[in-house]
Tab-separated table of C-alpha atoms (C1' of nucleotides) in Angstrom:
chain	number	residue	atom	x	y	z
A	1	UNK	CA	-12.376	32.986	-59.215
A	2	UNK	CA	-14.799	31.289	-57.041
A	3	UNK	CA	-17.678	33.594	-57.731
A	4	UNK	CA	-17.666	33.218	-61.452
A	5	UNK	CA	-20.186	31.300	-63.388
A	6	UNK	CA	-17.615	28.759	-64.467
A	7	UNK	CA	-16.766	25.446	-62.859
A	8	UNK	CA	-16.039	25.551	-59.159
A	9	UNK	CA	-12.401	25.648	-58.378
A	10	UNK	CA	-10.708	23.361	-55.900
A	11	UNK	CA	-10.307	26.430	-53.749
A	12	UNK	CA	-14.060	26.624	-53.457
A	13	UNK	CA	-14.221	23.048	-52.336
A	14	UNK	CA	-11.600	23.903	-49.779
A	15	UNK	CA	-13.723	26.718	-48.493
A	16	UNK	CA	-16.678	24.415	-48.112
A	17	UNK	CA	-14.608	21.947	-46.182
A	18	UNK	CA	-13.198	24.570	-43.912
A	19	UNK	CA	-16.626	25.953	-43.202
A	20	UNK	CA	-17.730	22.474	-42.317
A	21	UNK	CA	-14.846	22.198	-39.905
A	22	UNK	CA	-15.867	25.435	-38.328
A	23	UNK	CA	-19.342	24.140	-37.740
A	24	UNK	CA	-18.009	20.987	-36.183
A	25	UNK	CA	-15.790	22.940	-33.887
A	26	UNK	CA	-18.801	24.931	-32.808
A	27	UNK	CA	-20.564	21.725	-31.898
A	28	UNK	CA	-17.469	20.475	-30.208
A	29	UNK	CA	-17.408	23.482	-28.009
A	30	UNK	CA	-20.856	22.743	-26.800
A	31	UNK	CA	-20.092	19.131	-26.268
A	32	UNK	CA	-17.043	19.860	-24.210
A	33	UNK	CA	-19.063	21.986	-21.890
A	34	UNK	CA	-21.045	18.991	-20.878
A	35	UNK	CA	-18.008	17.145	-19.550
A	36	UNK	CA	-19.661	13.779	-19.547
A	37	UNK	CA	-18.119	10.541	-20.839
A	38	UNK	CA	-20.669	10.550	-23.619
A	39	UNK	CA	-19.651	14.050	-24.473
A	40	UNK	CA	-16.038	13.030	-24.675
A	41	UNK	CA	-16.940	10.245	-27.051
A	42	UNK	CA	-18.931	12.573	-29.186
A	43	UNK	CA	-16.106	15.047	-29.152
A	44	UNK	CA	-13.836	12.402	-30.577
A	45	UNK	CA	-16.208	11.776	-33.426
A	46	UNK	CA	-16.473	15.449	-34.178
A	47	UNK	CA	-12.741	15.802	-34.185
A	48	UNK	CA	-12.439	12.870	-36.568
A	49	UNK	CA	-14.754	14.643	-38.935
A	50	UNK	CA	-12.795	17.830	-38.636
A	51	UNK	CA	-9.589	16.048	-39.406
A	52	UNK	CA	-11.059	14.341	-42.436
A	53	UNK	CA	-12.289	17.632	-43.800
A	54	UNK	CA	-9.013	19.347	-43.151
A	55	UNK	CA	-7.150	16.547	-44.858
A	56	UNK	CA	-9.472	16.813	-47.819
A	57	UNK	CA	-9.016	20.535	-47.996
A	58	UNK	CA	-5.280	20.333	-47.768
A	59	UNK	CA	-5.091	17.625	-50.379
A	60	UNK	CA	-7.135	19.774	-52.715
A	61	UNK	CA	-4.876	22.734	-52.182
A	62	UNK	CA	-1.755	20.719	-52.688
A	63	UNK	CA	-3.067	19.087	-55.822
A	64	UNK	CA	-3.737	22.435	-57.416
A	65	UNK	CA	-0.294	23.677	-56.624
A	66	UNK	CA	-1.535	27.172	-55.996
A	67	UNK	CA	-0.847	26.846	-52.349
A	68	UNK	CA	-3.667	29.016	-51.198
A	69	UNK	CA	-7.394	29.372	-51.003
A	70	UNK	CA	-7.830	33.024	-51.642
A	71	UNK	CA	-10.982	33.114	-53.672
A	72	UNK	CA	-9.985	35.896	-55.939
A	73	UNK	CA	-7.180	38.224	-56.733
A	74	UNK	CA	-9.549	40.985	-57.591
A	75	UNK	CA	-13.140	41.983	-57.586
A	76	UNK	CA	-14.268	39.075	-59.650
A	77	UNK	CA	-14.912	41.167	-62.670
A	78	UNK	CA	-12.799	41.564	-65.689
A	79	UNK	CA	-11.041	38.274	-65.211
A	80	UNK	CA	-10.996	35.628	-67.850
A	81	UNK	CA	-14.075	33.679	-68.765
A	82	UNK	CA	-16.797	36.252	-68.793
A	83	UNK	CA	-20.076	34.634	-69.483
A	84	UNK	CA	-22.013	35.598	-72.541
A	85	UNK	CA	-25.390	36.915	-71.573
A	86	UNK	CA	-27.209	35.380	-74.427
A	87	UNK	CA	-27.032	32.573	-76.893
A	88	UNK	CA	-24.479	30.340	-75.225
A	89	UNK	CA	-25.949	30.139	-71.791
A	90	UNK	CA	-26.972	26.524	-71.972
A	91	UNK	CA	-24.009	25.211	-73.879
A	92	UNK	CA	-21.145	27.586	-73.266
A	93	UNK	CA	-17.967	26.589	-71.497
A	94	UNK	CA	-18.826	28.622	-68.431
A	95	UNK	CA	-22.129	27.094	-67.537
A	96	UNK	CA	-22.324	26.339	-63.853
A	97	UNK	CA	-21.979	22.764	-62.938
A	98	UNK	CA	-25.374	21.151	-62.614
A	99	UNK	CA	-24.025	18.577	-60.219
A	100	UNK	CA	-23.222	21.094	-57.553
A	101	UNK	CA	-26.146	22.223	-55.517
A	102	UNK	CA	-26.238	25.797	-54.523
A	103	UNK	CA	-25.407	26.092	-50.899
A	104	UNK	CA	-27.549	28.449	-48.912
A	105	UNK	CA	-26.220	29.730	-45.665
A	106	UNK	CA	-28.517	29.229	-42.692
A	107	UNK	CA	-30.647	32.090	-41.570
A	108	UNK	CA	-28.948	33.476	-38.516
A	109	UNK	CA	-31.140	36.320	-37.575
A	110	UNK	CA	-33.894	38.590	-38.751
A	111	UNK	CA	-33.926	42.142	-37.535
A	112	UNK	CA	-35.984	45.222	-38.147
A	113	UNK	CA	-34.095	48.451	-38.374
A	114	UNK	CA	-34.509	51.972	-39.548
A	115	UNK	CA	-31.057	52.062	-41.025
A	116	UNK	CA	-29.035	49.688	-43.144
A	117	UNK	CA	-25.920	50.471	-41.175
A	118	UNK	CA	-24.981	47.664	-38.839
A	119	UNK	CA	-21.263	48.109	-38.425
A	120	UNK	CA	-20.341	45.702	-41.166
A	121	UNK	CA	-19.367	46.501	-44.691
A	122	UNK	CA	-21.711	45.085	-47.294
A	123	UNK	CA	-21.750	45.028	-51.026
A	124	UNK	CA	-24.977	44.875	-52.949
A	125	UNK	CA	-25.025	42.221	-55.613
A	126	UNK	CA	-28.626	42.028	-56.631
A	127	UNK	CA	-32.157	43.187	-56.262
A	128	UNK	CA	-35.314	41.292	-56.967
A	129	UNK	CA	-38.995	41.893	-56.907
A	130	UNK	CA	-40.451	39.176	-54.737
A	131	UNK	CA	-43.823	37.712	-55.463
A	132	UNK	CA	-45.576	38.275	-52.188
A	133	UNK	CA	-44.032	41.622	-51.494
A	134	UNK	CA	-44.676	45.036	-52.903
A	135	UNK	CA	-41.115	46.127	-52.219
A	136	UNK	CA	-38.071	44.640	-53.890
A	137	UNK	CA	-35.569	42.604	-51.936
A	138	UNK	CA	-31.951	43.657	-52.033
A	139	UNK	CA	-29.122	41.185	-51.748
A	140	UNK	CA	-25.918	42.028	-49.984
A	141	UNK	CA	-22.803	40.072	-49.216
A	142	UNK	CA	-19.826	40.885	-47.081
A	143	UNK	CA	-17.299	43.153	-48.741
A	144	UNK	CA	-14.605	40.732	-47.598
A	145	UNK	CA	-15.833	37.814	-49.637
A	146	UNK	CA	-13.146	38.128	-52.302
A	147	UNK	CA	-10.224	38.850	-50.022
A	148	UNK	CA	-11.093	36.799	-46.962
A	149	UNK	CA	-13.754	34.439	-48.146
A	150	UNK	CA	-16.310	35.787	-45.737
A	151	UNK	CA	-19.640	34.262	-46.676
A	152	UNK	CA	-21.919	36.438	-44.625
A	153	UNK	CA	-24.929	37.751	-46.501
A	154	UNK	CA	-28.041	39.668	-45.806
A	155	UNK	CA	-31.342	40.229	-47.533
A	156	UNK	CA	-32.987	43.571	-47.086
A	157	UNK	CA	-36.488	44.632	-47.872
A	158	UNK	CA	-38.579	47.564	-46.819
A	159	UNK	CA	-41.090	46.623	-44.199
A	160	UNK	CA	-44.588	46.165	-45.508
A	161	UNK	CA	-46.198	47.618	-42.421
A	162	UNK	CA	-43.772	50.458	-41.942
A	163	UNK	CA	-42.024	51.738	-45.071
A	164	UNK	CA	-39.549	53.620	-42.927
A	165	UNK	CA	-38.187	50.362	-41.575
A	166	UNK	CA	-36.123	47.627	-43.115
A	167	UNK	CA	-36.429	43.961	-42.443
A	168	UNK	CA	-33.003	42.409	-42.664
A	169	UNK	CA	-32.306	38.690	-42.809
A	170	UNK	CA	-28.752	37.691	-41.982
A	171	UNK	CA	-27.282	34.537	-43.430
A	172	UNK	CA	-24.007	32.979	-42.472
A	173	UNK	CA	-21.414	34.118	-40.015
A	174	UNK	CA	-18.840	36.752	-40.636
A	175	UNK	CA	-15.460	35.127	-40.882
A	176	UNK	CA	-13.689	38.237	-41.978
A	177	UNK	CA	-11.274	40.271	-39.950
A	178	UNK	CA	-12.095	43.846	-40.480
A	179	UNK	CA	-10.246	45.971	-37.944
A	180	UNK	CA	-12.787	48.693	-38.391
A	181	UNK	CA	-15.671	46.468	-37.445
A	182	UNK	CA	-14.415	44.328	-34.609
A	183	UNK	CA	-16.065	45.632	-31.504
A	184	UNK	CA	-13.829	44.044	-28.928
A	185	UNK	CA	-11.144	41.519	-29.362
A	186	UNK	CA	-8.947	40.014	-26.754
A	187	UNK	CA	-5.973	37.869	-27.412
A	188	UNK	CA	-5.334	34.716	-25.655
A	189	UNK	CA	-1.737	33.810	-26.022
A	190	UNK	CA	-0.391	33.412	-22.576
A	191	UNK	CA	-0.118	29.673	-22.931
A	192	UNK	CA	3.067	30.259	-24.822
A	193	UNK	CA	4.471	32.206	-21.986
A	194	UNK	CA	3.105	29.989	-19.308
A	195	UNK	CA	3.060	26.328	-20.204
A	196	UNK	CA	1.545	25.415	-16.944
A	197	UNK	CA	0.773	21.831	-16.066
A	198	UNK	CA	-2.795	22.846	-15.681
A	199	UNK	CA	-3.117	23.636	-19.340
A	200	UNK	CA	-4.312	20.201	-20.191
A	201	UNK	CA	-7.007	20.846	-22.704
A	202	UNK	CA	-5.523	22.962	-25.375
A	203	UNK	CA	-6.127	22.705	-29.028
A	204	UNK	CA	-3.455	24.544	-30.831
A	205	UNK	CA	-2.346	24.919	-34.409
A	206	UNK	CA	1.166	25.557	-33.352
A	207	UNK	CA	3.961	23.762	-35.167
A	208	UNK	CA	5.980	21.052	-33.538
A	209	UNK	CA	9.038	22.972	-34.444
A	210	UNK	CA	9.957	25.749	-36.749
A	211	UNK	CA	10.168	23.483	-39.788
A	212	UNK	CA	7.189	21.270	-39.283
A	213	UNK	CA	3.959	22.734	-40.536
A	214	UNK	CA	1.604	20.448	-38.772
A	215	UNK	CA	-0.933	21.365	-36.235
A	216	UNK	CA	-1.283	19.612	-32.999
A	217	UNK	CA	-2.701	19.847	-29.610
A	218	UNK	CA	-0.614	20.929	-26.791
A	219	UNK	CA	-0.705	19.764	-23.270
A	220	UNK	CA	2.079	21.886	-22.010
A	221	UNK	CA	4.100	22.877	-25.021
A	222	UNK	CA	4.036	26.103	-26.902
A	223	UNK	CA	0.528	26.850	-27.940
A	224	UNK	CA	1.165	30.121	-29.580
A	225	UNK	CA	4.245	30.283	-31.626
A	226	UNK	CA	5.854	33.171	-33.298
A	227	UNK	CA	7.122	30.784	-35.926
A	228	UNK	CA	3.558	30.022	-36.842
A	229	UNK	CA	2.744	33.665	-37.109
A	230	UNK	CA	5.707	34.233	-39.331
A	231	UNK	CA	4.813	31.363	-41.584
A	232	UNK	CA	1.226	32.438	-41.809
A	233	UNK	CA	2.259	35.924	-42.722
A	234	UNK	CA	4.743	34.647	-45.253
A	235	UNK	CA	2.216	32.405	-46.937
A	236	UNK	CA	-0.641	34.843	-46.827
A	237	UNK	CA	0.686	38.339	-47.087
A	238	UNK	CA	-2.719	39.587	-48.174
A	239	UNK	CA	-4.371	38.488	-44.995
A	240	UNK	CA	-1.536	39.555	-42.818
A	241	UNK	CA	-1.108	42.829	-44.569
A	242	UNK	CA	-3.940	43.955	-42.347
A	243	UNK	CA	-1.588	43.575	-39.455
A	244	UNK	CA	0.490	46.441	-40.566
A	245	UNK	CA	2.645	46.329	-37.493
A	246	UNK	CA	3.328	42.668	-37.630
A	247	UNK	CA	6.853	41.809	-38.506
A	248	UNK	CA	8.224	38.597	-39.858
A	249	UNK	CA	11.195	38.981	-37.658
A	250	UNK	CA	10.892	37.548	-34.202
A	251	UNK	CA	9.642	39.954	-31.606
A	252	UNK	CA	12.002	40.947	-28.914
A	253	UNK	CA	10.579	38.528	-26.427
A	254	UNK	CA	9.143	35.862	-28.664
A	255	UNK	CA	5.498	36.444	-28.105
A	256	UNK	CA	5.640	37.429	-24.510
A	257	UNK	CA	6.153	41.058	-25.171
A	258	UNK	CA	3.324	42.014	-22.931
A	259	UNK	CA	1.228	40.449	-20.323
A	260	UNK	CA	2.474	38.333	-17.551
A	261	UNK	CA	2.474	34.578	-17.624
A	262	UNK	CA	-0.999	33.418	-17.009
A	263	UNK	CA	-1.681	32.863	-13.359
A	264	UNK	CA	-4.287	30.307	-14.192
A	265	UNK	CA	-4.254	28.535	-17.493
A	266	UNK	CA	-7.732	27.219	-17.638
A	267	UNK	CA	-8.851	23.824	-18.619
A	268	UNK	CA	-10.947	23.103	-21.686
A	269	UNK	CA	-9.463	25.905	-23.562
A	270	UNK	CA	-9.184	25.800	-27.289
A	271	UNK	CA	-6.854	27.928	-29.242
A	272	UNK	CA	-6.288	28.474	-32.911
A	273	UNK	CA	-3.101	30.311	-33.546
A	274	UNK	CA	-3.805	31.031	-37.186
A	275	UNK	CA	-6.189	33.836	-36.583
A	276	UNK	CA	-8.864	33.245	-34.048
A	277	UNK	CA	-9.389	31.595	-30.784
A	278	UNK	CA	-12.070	29.594	-29.208
A	279	UNK	CA	-12.476	29.975	-25.519
A	280	UNK	CA	-14.542	27.062	-24.417
A	281	UNK	CA	-14.850	27.899	-20.794
A	282	UNK	CA	-15.077	31.620	-21.112
A	283	UNK	CA	-12.154	31.905	-18.755
A	284	UNK	CA	-9.365	34.019	-19.998
A	285	UNK	CA	-5.732	34.328	-19.519
A	286	UNK	CA	-4.210	37.724	-19.659
A	287	UNK	CA	-4.548	39.721	-22.820
A	288	UNK	CA	-1.387	39.527	-24.782
A	289	UNK	CA	0.112	41.074	-27.818
A	290	UNK	CA	0.651	38.631	-30.634
A	291	UNK	CA	4.102	39.273	-31.879
A	292	UNK	CA	3.819	42.905	-32.666
A	293	UNK	CA	0.373	42.538	-34.136
A	294	UNK	CA	-2.209	44.633	-32.380
A	295	UNK	CA	-4.058	42.464	-29.947
A	296	UNK	CA	-7.383	43.892	-30.955
A	297	UNK	CA	-7.111	42.133	-34.295
A	298	UNK	CA	-7.306	38.753	-32.659
A	299	UNK	CA	-10.691	37.795	-31.348
A	300	UNK	CA	-11.527	35.522	-28.528
A	301	UNK	CA	-14.753	33.723	-29.135
A	302	UNK	CA	-16.912	32.916	-26.228
A	303	UNK	CA	-19.035	29.832	-26.265
A	304	UNK	CA	-20.586	29.897	-22.868
A	305	UNK	CA	-22.870	32.739	-23.735
A	306	UNK	CA	-23.989	31.968	-27.238
A	307	UNK	CA	-25.478	35.197	-28.363
A	308	UNK	CA	-25.337	35.435	-32.082
A	309	UNK	CA	-25.428	39.157	-32.261
A	310	UNK	CA	-24.706	39.285	-35.915
A	311	UNK	CA	-26.268	42.608	-36.478
A	312	UNK	CA	-23.883	44.147	-34.011
A	313	UNK	CA	-20.965	42.506	-35.684
A	314	UNK	CA	-20.128	39.931	-33.087
A	315	UNK	CA	-18.424	36.982	-34.666
A	316	UNK	CA	-19.534	34.244	-32.393
A	317	UNK	CA	-18.446	30.861	-33.595
A	318	UNK	CA	-16.083	32.282	-36.105
A	319	UNK	CA	-13.737	29.415	-36.630
A	320	UNK	CA	-11.642	29.471	-38.570
A	321	UNK	CA	-11.381	33.168	-38.926
A	322	UNK	CA	-11.159	32.856	-42.644
A	323	UNK	CA	-10.331	30.103	-45.071
A	324	UNK	CA	-7.128	31.782	-46.007
A	325	UNK	CA	-6.069	31.896	-42.432
A	326	UNK	CA	-5.671	28.151	-42.537
A	327	UNK	CA	-3.588	28.223	-45.636
A	328	UNK	CA	-0.329	28.293	-43.795
A	329	UNK	CA	-0.739	24.592	-43.264
A	330	UNK	CA	-0.566	23.926	-46.942
A	331	UNK	CA	3.019	24.924	-47.408
A	332	UNK	CA	4.803	21.611	-47.270
A	333	UNK	CA	2.458	19.360	-45.468
A	334	UNK	CA	2.415	15.939	-46.986
A	335	UNK	CA	-1.195	15.798	-48.033
A	336	UNK	CA	-3.091	14.626	-45.024
A	337	UNK	CA	-3.014	14.280	-41.335
A	338	UNK	CA	-2.804	11.046	-39.559
A	339	UNK	CA	0.472	9.762	-40.861
A	340	UNK	CA	3.066	11.573	-38.936
A	341	UNK	CA	4.684	10.680	-35.718
A	342	UNK	CA	3.019	13.468	-33.834
A	343	UNK	CA	-0.498	12.243	-34.350
A	344	UNK	CA	-0.741	11.160	-30.782
A	345	UNK	CA	-0.827	14.747	-29.822
A	346	UNK	CA	-3.753	15.667	-32.005
A	347	UNK	CA	-6.748	16.902	-30.155
A	348	UNK	CA	-6.340	14.955	-26.992
A	349	UNK	CA	-8.568	15.862	-24.142
A	350	UNK	CA	-8.425	14.840	-20.586
A	351	UNK	CA	-11.586	16.129	-19.108
B	1	DG	C1'	-9.118	54.820	-63.314
B	2	DG	C1'	-10.929	52.256	-59.650
B	3	DT	C1'	-14.864	50.809	-57.143
B	4	DA	C1'	-19.782	50.287	-56.147
B	5	DT	C1'	-24.399	49.846	-57.867
B	6	DT	C1'	-27.903	48.654	-61.207
B	7	DT	C1'	-30.377	45.414	-63.648
B	8	DG	C1'	-31.551	41.834	-67.004
B	9	DA	C1'	-30.105	37.165	-67.756
B	10	DC	C1'	-29.126	32.915	-65.957
B	11	DC	C1'	-29.173	29.043	-62.615
B	12	DC	C1'	-31.261	25.779	-59.773
B	13	DA	C1'	-34.069	23.996	-55.729
B	14	DG	C1'	-38.516	22.785	-54.789
C	1	DC	C1'	-42.312	24.986	-64.352
C	2	DT	C1'	-41.765	28.665	-61.130
C	3	DG	C1'	-39.609	31.959	-58.432
C	4	DG	C1'	-35.799	33.099	-55.407
C	5	DG	C1'	-30.949	33.759	-55.607
C	6	DT	C1'	-26.793	34.940	-58.152
C	7	DC	C1'	-23.946	36.505	-61.952
C	8	DA	C1'	-21.796	39.881	-64.587
C	9	DA	C1'	-21.979	43.683	-68.235
C	10	DA	C1'	-23.228	48.257	-68.144
C	11	DT	C1'	-23.392	52.261	-65.726
C	12	DA	C1'	-22.762	55.623	-61.998
C	13	DC	C1'	-20.010	57.612	-58.736
C	14	DC	C1'	-15.842	59.344	-56.524
DNA sequence: GGTATTTGACCCAG
DNA sequence: CTGGGTCAAATACC
């Protein structure tokens, strides 16, 4: 369990790597908007970093043999290795590793509110009297930390000037998929139905074929594959259990069950079939049902208007959607990218 | 019985 | 060494 006081598991290292990849993708999005030769060069460097991190993460997963990065199978309590609260703290087997620095998520936003309700589900994990404050600070993390690895946190304290108000500091982005808290999600899957020649700047995690669990870019090939969905659901039933309507059997029309082929597949469009999508240009193809999964469970993330409205629950820059949503790649992949014959297709851009 | 909160102990960055 | 942040056993709540 990643949250225990014991040594960090490889799964935790995987999470760190995947978060790093997410950040790089966020930068990449910005870079691509610039459309200059320098930007293209920089994009290549970012992608290299992403690939290295992904390879590292996958290698870690494969070496553990657990095949997944779910941080916990439960609430984190009651599992083996409970730490003694006295006596053995400095020498016991569960002392935290001193070589691993505690990672603090960046402060995203500070808001003042009269209520603690912000549309997200939080779990309180601590309270502390802070030196320069008369009121204690409460610590909350996202309820979906154990099941989806969502690292969002918030610190709440009663306003000094106005005791009826709370000052809330938000840290980290929500990477969880909580159907009850997504305000508006639109699916972008029409590339599968409409492999138009114009779709020249896709990043997709779609497989080359049904048996090859690699991810690749797509210039005109299937960018949203039902096979991928099936594999993801098979490997991560916990995550996909949220998609109660999603079936492992192919949909009647193989992912084109609704929505017409896109009339204009836009350039500089990034897509991640495992759970979330990055829309670099802000241009959309037609909303589309993913398999039989409700479309509203699949967010499109705008980059053009970067408004980190965390308090309202907007998941800007959420990529990947959750660490476990990448786990489908771990099934039989041979350890790292860069040594298969399809590498030429990885993240190629032609801006 | 399961889940969320409380709260003192522990960890670690500065 | 200090203080903010986190853990996890105990407790409360449903």
